[in-house]
Short mmCIF file of C-alpha atoms in Angstrom, two decimals:
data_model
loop_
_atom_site.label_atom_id
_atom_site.label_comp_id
_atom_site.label_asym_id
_atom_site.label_seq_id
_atom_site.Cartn_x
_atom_site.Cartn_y
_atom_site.Cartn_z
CA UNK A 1 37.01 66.87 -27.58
CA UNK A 2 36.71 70.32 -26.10
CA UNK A 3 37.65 73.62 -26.44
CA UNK A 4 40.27 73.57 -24.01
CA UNK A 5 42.89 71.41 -26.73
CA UNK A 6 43.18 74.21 -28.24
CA UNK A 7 46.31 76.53 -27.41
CA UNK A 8 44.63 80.41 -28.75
CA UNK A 9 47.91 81.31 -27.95
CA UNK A 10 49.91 79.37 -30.38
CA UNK A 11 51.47 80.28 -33.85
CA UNK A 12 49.74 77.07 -35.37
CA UNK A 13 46.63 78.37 -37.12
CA UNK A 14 43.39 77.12 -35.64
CA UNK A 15 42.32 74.94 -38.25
CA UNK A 16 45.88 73.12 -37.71
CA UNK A 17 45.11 72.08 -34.63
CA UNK A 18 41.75 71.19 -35.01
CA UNK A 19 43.55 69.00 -37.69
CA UNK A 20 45.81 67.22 -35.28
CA UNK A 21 43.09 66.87 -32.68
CA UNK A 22 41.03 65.14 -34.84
CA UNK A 23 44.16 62.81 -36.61
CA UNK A 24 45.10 61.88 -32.74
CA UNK A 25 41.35 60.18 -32.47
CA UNK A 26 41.89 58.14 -35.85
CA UNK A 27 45.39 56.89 -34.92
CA UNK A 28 44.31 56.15 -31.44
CA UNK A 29 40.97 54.45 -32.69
CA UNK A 30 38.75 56.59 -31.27
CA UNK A 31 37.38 57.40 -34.59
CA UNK A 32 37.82 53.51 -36.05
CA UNK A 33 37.89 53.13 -39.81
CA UNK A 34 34.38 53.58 -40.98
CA UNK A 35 33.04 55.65 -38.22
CA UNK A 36 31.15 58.98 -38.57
CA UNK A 37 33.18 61.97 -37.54
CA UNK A 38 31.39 64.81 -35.42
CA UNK A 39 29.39 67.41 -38.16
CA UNK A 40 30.97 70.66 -38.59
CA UNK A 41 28.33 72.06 -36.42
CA UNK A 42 29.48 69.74 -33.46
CA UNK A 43 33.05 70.05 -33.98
CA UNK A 44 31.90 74.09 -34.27
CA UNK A 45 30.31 73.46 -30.88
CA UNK A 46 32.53 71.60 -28.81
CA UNK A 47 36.13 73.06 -29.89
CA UNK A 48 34.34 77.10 -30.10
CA UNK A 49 35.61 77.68 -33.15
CA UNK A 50 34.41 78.60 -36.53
CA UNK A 51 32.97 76.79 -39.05
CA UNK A 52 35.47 78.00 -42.03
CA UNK A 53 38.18 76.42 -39.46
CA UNK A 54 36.28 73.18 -39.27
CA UNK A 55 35.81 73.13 -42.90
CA UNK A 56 39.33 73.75 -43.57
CA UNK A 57 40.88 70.86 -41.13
CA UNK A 58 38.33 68.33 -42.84
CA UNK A 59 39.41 69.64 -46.14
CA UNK A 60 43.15 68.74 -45.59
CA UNK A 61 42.41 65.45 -44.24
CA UNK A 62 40.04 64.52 -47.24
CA UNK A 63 43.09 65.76 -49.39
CA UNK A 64 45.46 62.97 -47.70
CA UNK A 65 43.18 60.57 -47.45
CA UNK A 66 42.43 59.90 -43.58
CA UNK A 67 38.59 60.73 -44.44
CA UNK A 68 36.29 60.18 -46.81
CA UNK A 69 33.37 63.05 -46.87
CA UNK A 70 29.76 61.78 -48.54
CA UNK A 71 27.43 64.42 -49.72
CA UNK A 72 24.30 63.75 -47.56
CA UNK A 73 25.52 61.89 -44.79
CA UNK A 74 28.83 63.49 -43.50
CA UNK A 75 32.03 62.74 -42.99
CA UNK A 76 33.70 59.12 -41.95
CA UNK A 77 37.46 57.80 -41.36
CA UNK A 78 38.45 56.11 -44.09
CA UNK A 79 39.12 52.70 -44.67
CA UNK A 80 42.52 51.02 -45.19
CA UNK A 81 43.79 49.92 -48.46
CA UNK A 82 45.26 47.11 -49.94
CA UNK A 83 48.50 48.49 -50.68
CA UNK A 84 50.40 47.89 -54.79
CA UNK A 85 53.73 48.60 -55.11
CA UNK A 86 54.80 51.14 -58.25
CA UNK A 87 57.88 52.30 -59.70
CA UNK A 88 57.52 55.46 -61.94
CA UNK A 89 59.77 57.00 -64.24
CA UNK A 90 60.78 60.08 -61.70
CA UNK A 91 59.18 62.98 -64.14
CA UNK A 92 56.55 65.51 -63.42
CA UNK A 93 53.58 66.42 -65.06
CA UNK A 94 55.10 69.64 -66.76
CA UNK A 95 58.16 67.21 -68.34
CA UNK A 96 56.14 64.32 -68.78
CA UNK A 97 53.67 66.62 -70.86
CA UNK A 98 55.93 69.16 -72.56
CA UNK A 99 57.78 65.99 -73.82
CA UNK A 100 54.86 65.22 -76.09
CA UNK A 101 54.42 68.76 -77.03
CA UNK A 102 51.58 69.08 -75.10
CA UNK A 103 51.02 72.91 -72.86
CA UNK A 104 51.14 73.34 -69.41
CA UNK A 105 50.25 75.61 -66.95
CA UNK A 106 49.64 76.37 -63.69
CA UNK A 107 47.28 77.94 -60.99
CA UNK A 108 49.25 78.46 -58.19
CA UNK A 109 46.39 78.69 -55.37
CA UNK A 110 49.26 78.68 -52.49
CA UNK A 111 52.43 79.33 -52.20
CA UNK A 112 53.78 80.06 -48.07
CA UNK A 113 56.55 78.25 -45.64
CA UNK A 114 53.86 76.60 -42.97
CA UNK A 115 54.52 74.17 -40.22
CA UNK A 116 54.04 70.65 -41.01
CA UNK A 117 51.93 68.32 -39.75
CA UNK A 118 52.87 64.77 -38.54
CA UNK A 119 51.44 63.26 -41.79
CA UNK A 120 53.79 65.44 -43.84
CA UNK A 121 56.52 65.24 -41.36
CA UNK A 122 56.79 61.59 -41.75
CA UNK A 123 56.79 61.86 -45.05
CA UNK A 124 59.71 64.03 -44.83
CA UNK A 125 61.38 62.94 -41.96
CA UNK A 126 61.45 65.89 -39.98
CA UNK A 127 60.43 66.87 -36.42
CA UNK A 128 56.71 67.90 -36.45
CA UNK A 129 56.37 71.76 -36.54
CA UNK A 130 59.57 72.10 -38.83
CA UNK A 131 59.18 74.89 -41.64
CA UNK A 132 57.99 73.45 -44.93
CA UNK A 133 56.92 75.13 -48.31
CA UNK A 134 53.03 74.31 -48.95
CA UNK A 135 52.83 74.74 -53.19
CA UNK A 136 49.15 74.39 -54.07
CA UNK A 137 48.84 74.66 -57.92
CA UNK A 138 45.75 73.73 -60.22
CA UNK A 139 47.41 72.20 -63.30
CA UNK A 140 45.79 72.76 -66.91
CA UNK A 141 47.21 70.61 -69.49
CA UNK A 142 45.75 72.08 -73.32
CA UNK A 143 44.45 74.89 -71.40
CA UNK A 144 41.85 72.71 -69.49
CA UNK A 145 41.92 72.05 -65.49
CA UNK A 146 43.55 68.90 -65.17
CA UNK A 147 45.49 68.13 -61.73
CA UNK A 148 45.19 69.94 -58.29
CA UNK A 149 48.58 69.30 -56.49
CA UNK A 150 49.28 70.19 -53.32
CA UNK A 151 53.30 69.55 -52.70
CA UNK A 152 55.48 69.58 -49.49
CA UNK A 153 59.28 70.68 -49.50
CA UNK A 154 61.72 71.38 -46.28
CA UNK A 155 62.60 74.94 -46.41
CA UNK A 156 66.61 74.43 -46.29
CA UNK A 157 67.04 72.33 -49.36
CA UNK A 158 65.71 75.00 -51.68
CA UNK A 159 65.71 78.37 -49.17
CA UNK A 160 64.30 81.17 -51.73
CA UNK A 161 61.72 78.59 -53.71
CA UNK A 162 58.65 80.43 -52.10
CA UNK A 163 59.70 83.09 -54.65
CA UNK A 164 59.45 81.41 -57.66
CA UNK A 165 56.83 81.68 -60.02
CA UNK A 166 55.19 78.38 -61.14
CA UNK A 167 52.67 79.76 -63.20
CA UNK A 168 54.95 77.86 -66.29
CA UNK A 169 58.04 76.75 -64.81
CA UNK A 170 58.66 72.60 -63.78
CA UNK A 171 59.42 72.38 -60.21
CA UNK A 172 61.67 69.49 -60.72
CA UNK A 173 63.39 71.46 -63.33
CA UNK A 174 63.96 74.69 -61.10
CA UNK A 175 65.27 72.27 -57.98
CA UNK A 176 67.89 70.55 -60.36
CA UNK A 177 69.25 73.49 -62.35
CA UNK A 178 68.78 76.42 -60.05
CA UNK A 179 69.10 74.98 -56.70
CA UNK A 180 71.13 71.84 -57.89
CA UNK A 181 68.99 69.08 -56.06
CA UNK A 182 69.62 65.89 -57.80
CA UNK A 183 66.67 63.99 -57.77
CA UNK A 184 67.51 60.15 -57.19
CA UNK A 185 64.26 58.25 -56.71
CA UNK A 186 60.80 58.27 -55.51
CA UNK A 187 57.69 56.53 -54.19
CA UNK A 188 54.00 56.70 -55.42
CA UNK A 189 50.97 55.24 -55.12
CA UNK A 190 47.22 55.77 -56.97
CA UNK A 191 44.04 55.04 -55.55
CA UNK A 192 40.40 56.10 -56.64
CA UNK A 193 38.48 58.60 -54.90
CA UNK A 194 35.40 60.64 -55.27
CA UNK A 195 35.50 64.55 -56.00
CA UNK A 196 34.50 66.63 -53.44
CA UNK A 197 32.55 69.56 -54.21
CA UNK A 198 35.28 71.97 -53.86
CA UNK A 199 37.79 69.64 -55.96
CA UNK A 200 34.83 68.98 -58.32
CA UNK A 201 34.12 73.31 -58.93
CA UNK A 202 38.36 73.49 -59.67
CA UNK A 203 38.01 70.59 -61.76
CA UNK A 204 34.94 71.40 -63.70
CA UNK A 205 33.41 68.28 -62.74
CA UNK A 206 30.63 67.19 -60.79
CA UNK A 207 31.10 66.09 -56.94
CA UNK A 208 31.32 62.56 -56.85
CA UNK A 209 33.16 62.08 -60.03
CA UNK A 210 36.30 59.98 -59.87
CA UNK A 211 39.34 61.05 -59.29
CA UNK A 212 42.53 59.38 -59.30
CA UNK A 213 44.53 60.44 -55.96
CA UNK A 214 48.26 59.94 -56.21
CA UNK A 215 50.73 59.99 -53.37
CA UNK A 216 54.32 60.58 -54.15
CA UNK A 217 57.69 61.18 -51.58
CA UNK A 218 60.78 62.26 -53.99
CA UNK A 219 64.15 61.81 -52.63
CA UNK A 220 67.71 63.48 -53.36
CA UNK A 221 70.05 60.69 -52.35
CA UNK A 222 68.72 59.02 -48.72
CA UNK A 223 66.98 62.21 -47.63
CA UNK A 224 63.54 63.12 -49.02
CA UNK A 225 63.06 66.11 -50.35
CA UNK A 226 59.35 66.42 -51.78
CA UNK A 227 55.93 65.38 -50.47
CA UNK A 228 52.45 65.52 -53.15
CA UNK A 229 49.39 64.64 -53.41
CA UNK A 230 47.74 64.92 -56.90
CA UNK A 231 44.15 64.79 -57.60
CA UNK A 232 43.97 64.16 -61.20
CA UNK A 233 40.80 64.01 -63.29
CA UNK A 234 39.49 60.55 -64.23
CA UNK A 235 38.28 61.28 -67.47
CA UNK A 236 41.18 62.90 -68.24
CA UNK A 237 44.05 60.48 -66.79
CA UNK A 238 44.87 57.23 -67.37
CA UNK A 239 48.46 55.53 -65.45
CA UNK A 240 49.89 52.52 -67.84
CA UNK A 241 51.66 50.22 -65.83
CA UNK A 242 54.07 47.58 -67.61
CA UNK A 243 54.42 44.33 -65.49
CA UNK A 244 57.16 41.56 -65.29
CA UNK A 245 56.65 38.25 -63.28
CA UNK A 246 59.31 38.22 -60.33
CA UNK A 247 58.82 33.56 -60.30
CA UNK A 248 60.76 32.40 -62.58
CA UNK A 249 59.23 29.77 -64.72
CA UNK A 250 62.16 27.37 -65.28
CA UNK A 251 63.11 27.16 -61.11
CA UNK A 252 61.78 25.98 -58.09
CA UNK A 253 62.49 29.07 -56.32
CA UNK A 254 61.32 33.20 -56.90
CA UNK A 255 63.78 35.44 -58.31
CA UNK A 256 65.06 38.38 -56.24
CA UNK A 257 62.10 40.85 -57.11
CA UNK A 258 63.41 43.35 -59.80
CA UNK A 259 61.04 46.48 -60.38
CA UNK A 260 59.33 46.82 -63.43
CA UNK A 261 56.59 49.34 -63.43
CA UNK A 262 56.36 52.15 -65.50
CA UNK A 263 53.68 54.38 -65.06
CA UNK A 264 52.56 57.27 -67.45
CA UNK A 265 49.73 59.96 -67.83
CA UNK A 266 47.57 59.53 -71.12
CA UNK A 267 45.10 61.55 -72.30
CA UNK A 268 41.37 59.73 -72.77
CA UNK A 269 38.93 61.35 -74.73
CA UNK A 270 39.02 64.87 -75.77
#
C-alpha cells in the first residue's frame, strides 16, 4: 500500500480511493476477516495523505459493514454473518411512522450526485463510477434523534431529486407521486452493531451502544432503484417479525417456501 495507488489527478475524491484501496485488500484476503487494519497514522504514512481522508474512508466502510472499529484497539475487517432471510412490508420510516400519528423529521447531513463505489454499484447494478445521489439524513421521530440513513439512488430514475427538500417530505412518497417510480419490492436485512463515536454524538448515545444496522435494496419492477443503510437506535427500535413454518406437518415432503415475515419499527421505552 503506497502512495503511488493513488491517481492526484482523478475526479474521485481522495478519501474514495483510499476506500477502494483498502476494500481491494479485504476481498482479495489480504486483510482476512478478523485482522487489524493499518492505524490512521500508517495508512496517513504510507498513502501521504491526510488524516481527515483516512478517517473518512474508514468511516464509510464501518457504515456498510466491511469493518468493525473498537475504541482502544483500532480497526479490524469484519467477520461474516450468518445470513436470515426477511420480507418487509415495503414502507419507510416517515409512512410507517406518520401512519400511527407519530412526527417525523429529518436532518439532511448530505445531499450531492457522487460516484459510486463497487459496494453500492452492486447493489444497484451499475458500472462502478456511475453518478448516484448520496442522501444522508438524521431521522428524529417525536422530535428525538432516532435513525441515521445514508441512501443510494441512480441519478436517471429521479434526475432533479438532489433538489428536494427532505427536511419533512417521505422519499418513497416524492419518487411515486412526483417522479412516478412504482416501487415493487425490496430486500433487507438487520444485524447488531456497536455505535461509533461519531454515530453515538448524532444519536445521543454513548459509543459502544447498540445499534441495529439495516441494509435495504428497493426495486421498481427488475431494476433497483434505492440502496440504504440505517443505523437505528437500540433503545429506541425494536423489528417484529411474524413467522410461518415452510414443512408441512401432514406430508413427507417441504412445501414450496412462501414468505411470511413482516417486520415493523416499535417504539421501547420512552
Amino acid at each position: 500500500m503506497t502512495a503511488k495507488e493513488l491517481d492526484r489527478g482523478s475526479a474521485l475524491p481522495l478519501y474514495h480511493q483510499v476506500k477502494q484501496i483498502l476494500l481491494a485488500q479485504v476481498r482479495a484476503e489480504d486483510l482476512a476477516p478478523g485482522a487489524r487494519v493499518p492505524g490512521d497514522n500508517e495508512l496517513c504514512r504510507a498513502l501521504g495523505v491526510s488524516r481527515s481522508v483516512v478517517r473518512q474512508a474508514l468511516a464509510e466502510l464501518e457504515t456498510e459493514g466491511v469493518v468493525v472499529r473498537v475504541k482502544g484497539r483500532g480497526t479490524y475487517v469484519a467477520r461474516p454473518r450468518t445470513t436470515e432471510h426477511l420480507v418487509a412490508r415495503l414502507t419507510g420510516l416517515h409512512e410507517e411512522m406518520s401512519a400511527r400519528g407519530v412526527g417525523v423529521s429529518s436532518t439532511v447531513r448530505r445531499q450531492e450526485v457522487v460516484p459510486a463505489d463497487d459496494v453500492v454499484a452492486a447493489a444497484l447494478e451499475l458500472e462502478v463510477g456511475a453518478p448516484v445521489l448520496v442522501l444522508e439524513r438524521l431521522r428524529h421521530v417525536g422530535g428525538e434523534p432516532w435513525v441515521l440513513t445514508t441512501t443510494h439512488l441512480p441519478t436517471d430514475v429521479a434526475p432533479e431529486l438532489e433538489h428536494e427538500d427532505f427536511t419533512e417530505q417521505s422519499l418513497y412518497g416524492v419518487l411515486e407521486s412526483r417522479y412516478g417510480v412504482r416501487l415493487t419490492h425490496g430486500r433487507r436485512s438487520v444485524e447488531a452493531v456497536p455505535a461509533s463515536e461519531e454515530t453515538a454524538r448524532l444519536l445521543a448515545l454513548r459509543p459502544g451502544d447498540p445499534l441495529l444496522r439495516l441494509r435495504s435494496t428497493t426495486w421498481a419492477g427488475e431494476r433497483p432503484v434505492e440502496s440504504f443503510v440505517a443505523l437505528h437506535r437500540g433503545d429506541r427500535t425494536r423489528f417484529e417479525v411474524d413467522l410461518e413454518r415452510a414443512v408441512s406437518l401432514h406430508h413427507d415432503k417441504p412445501q414450496d417456501p412462501a414468505p411470511a415475515v413482516v417486520v415493523t419499527l416499535e417504539e421501547v421505552g420512552s
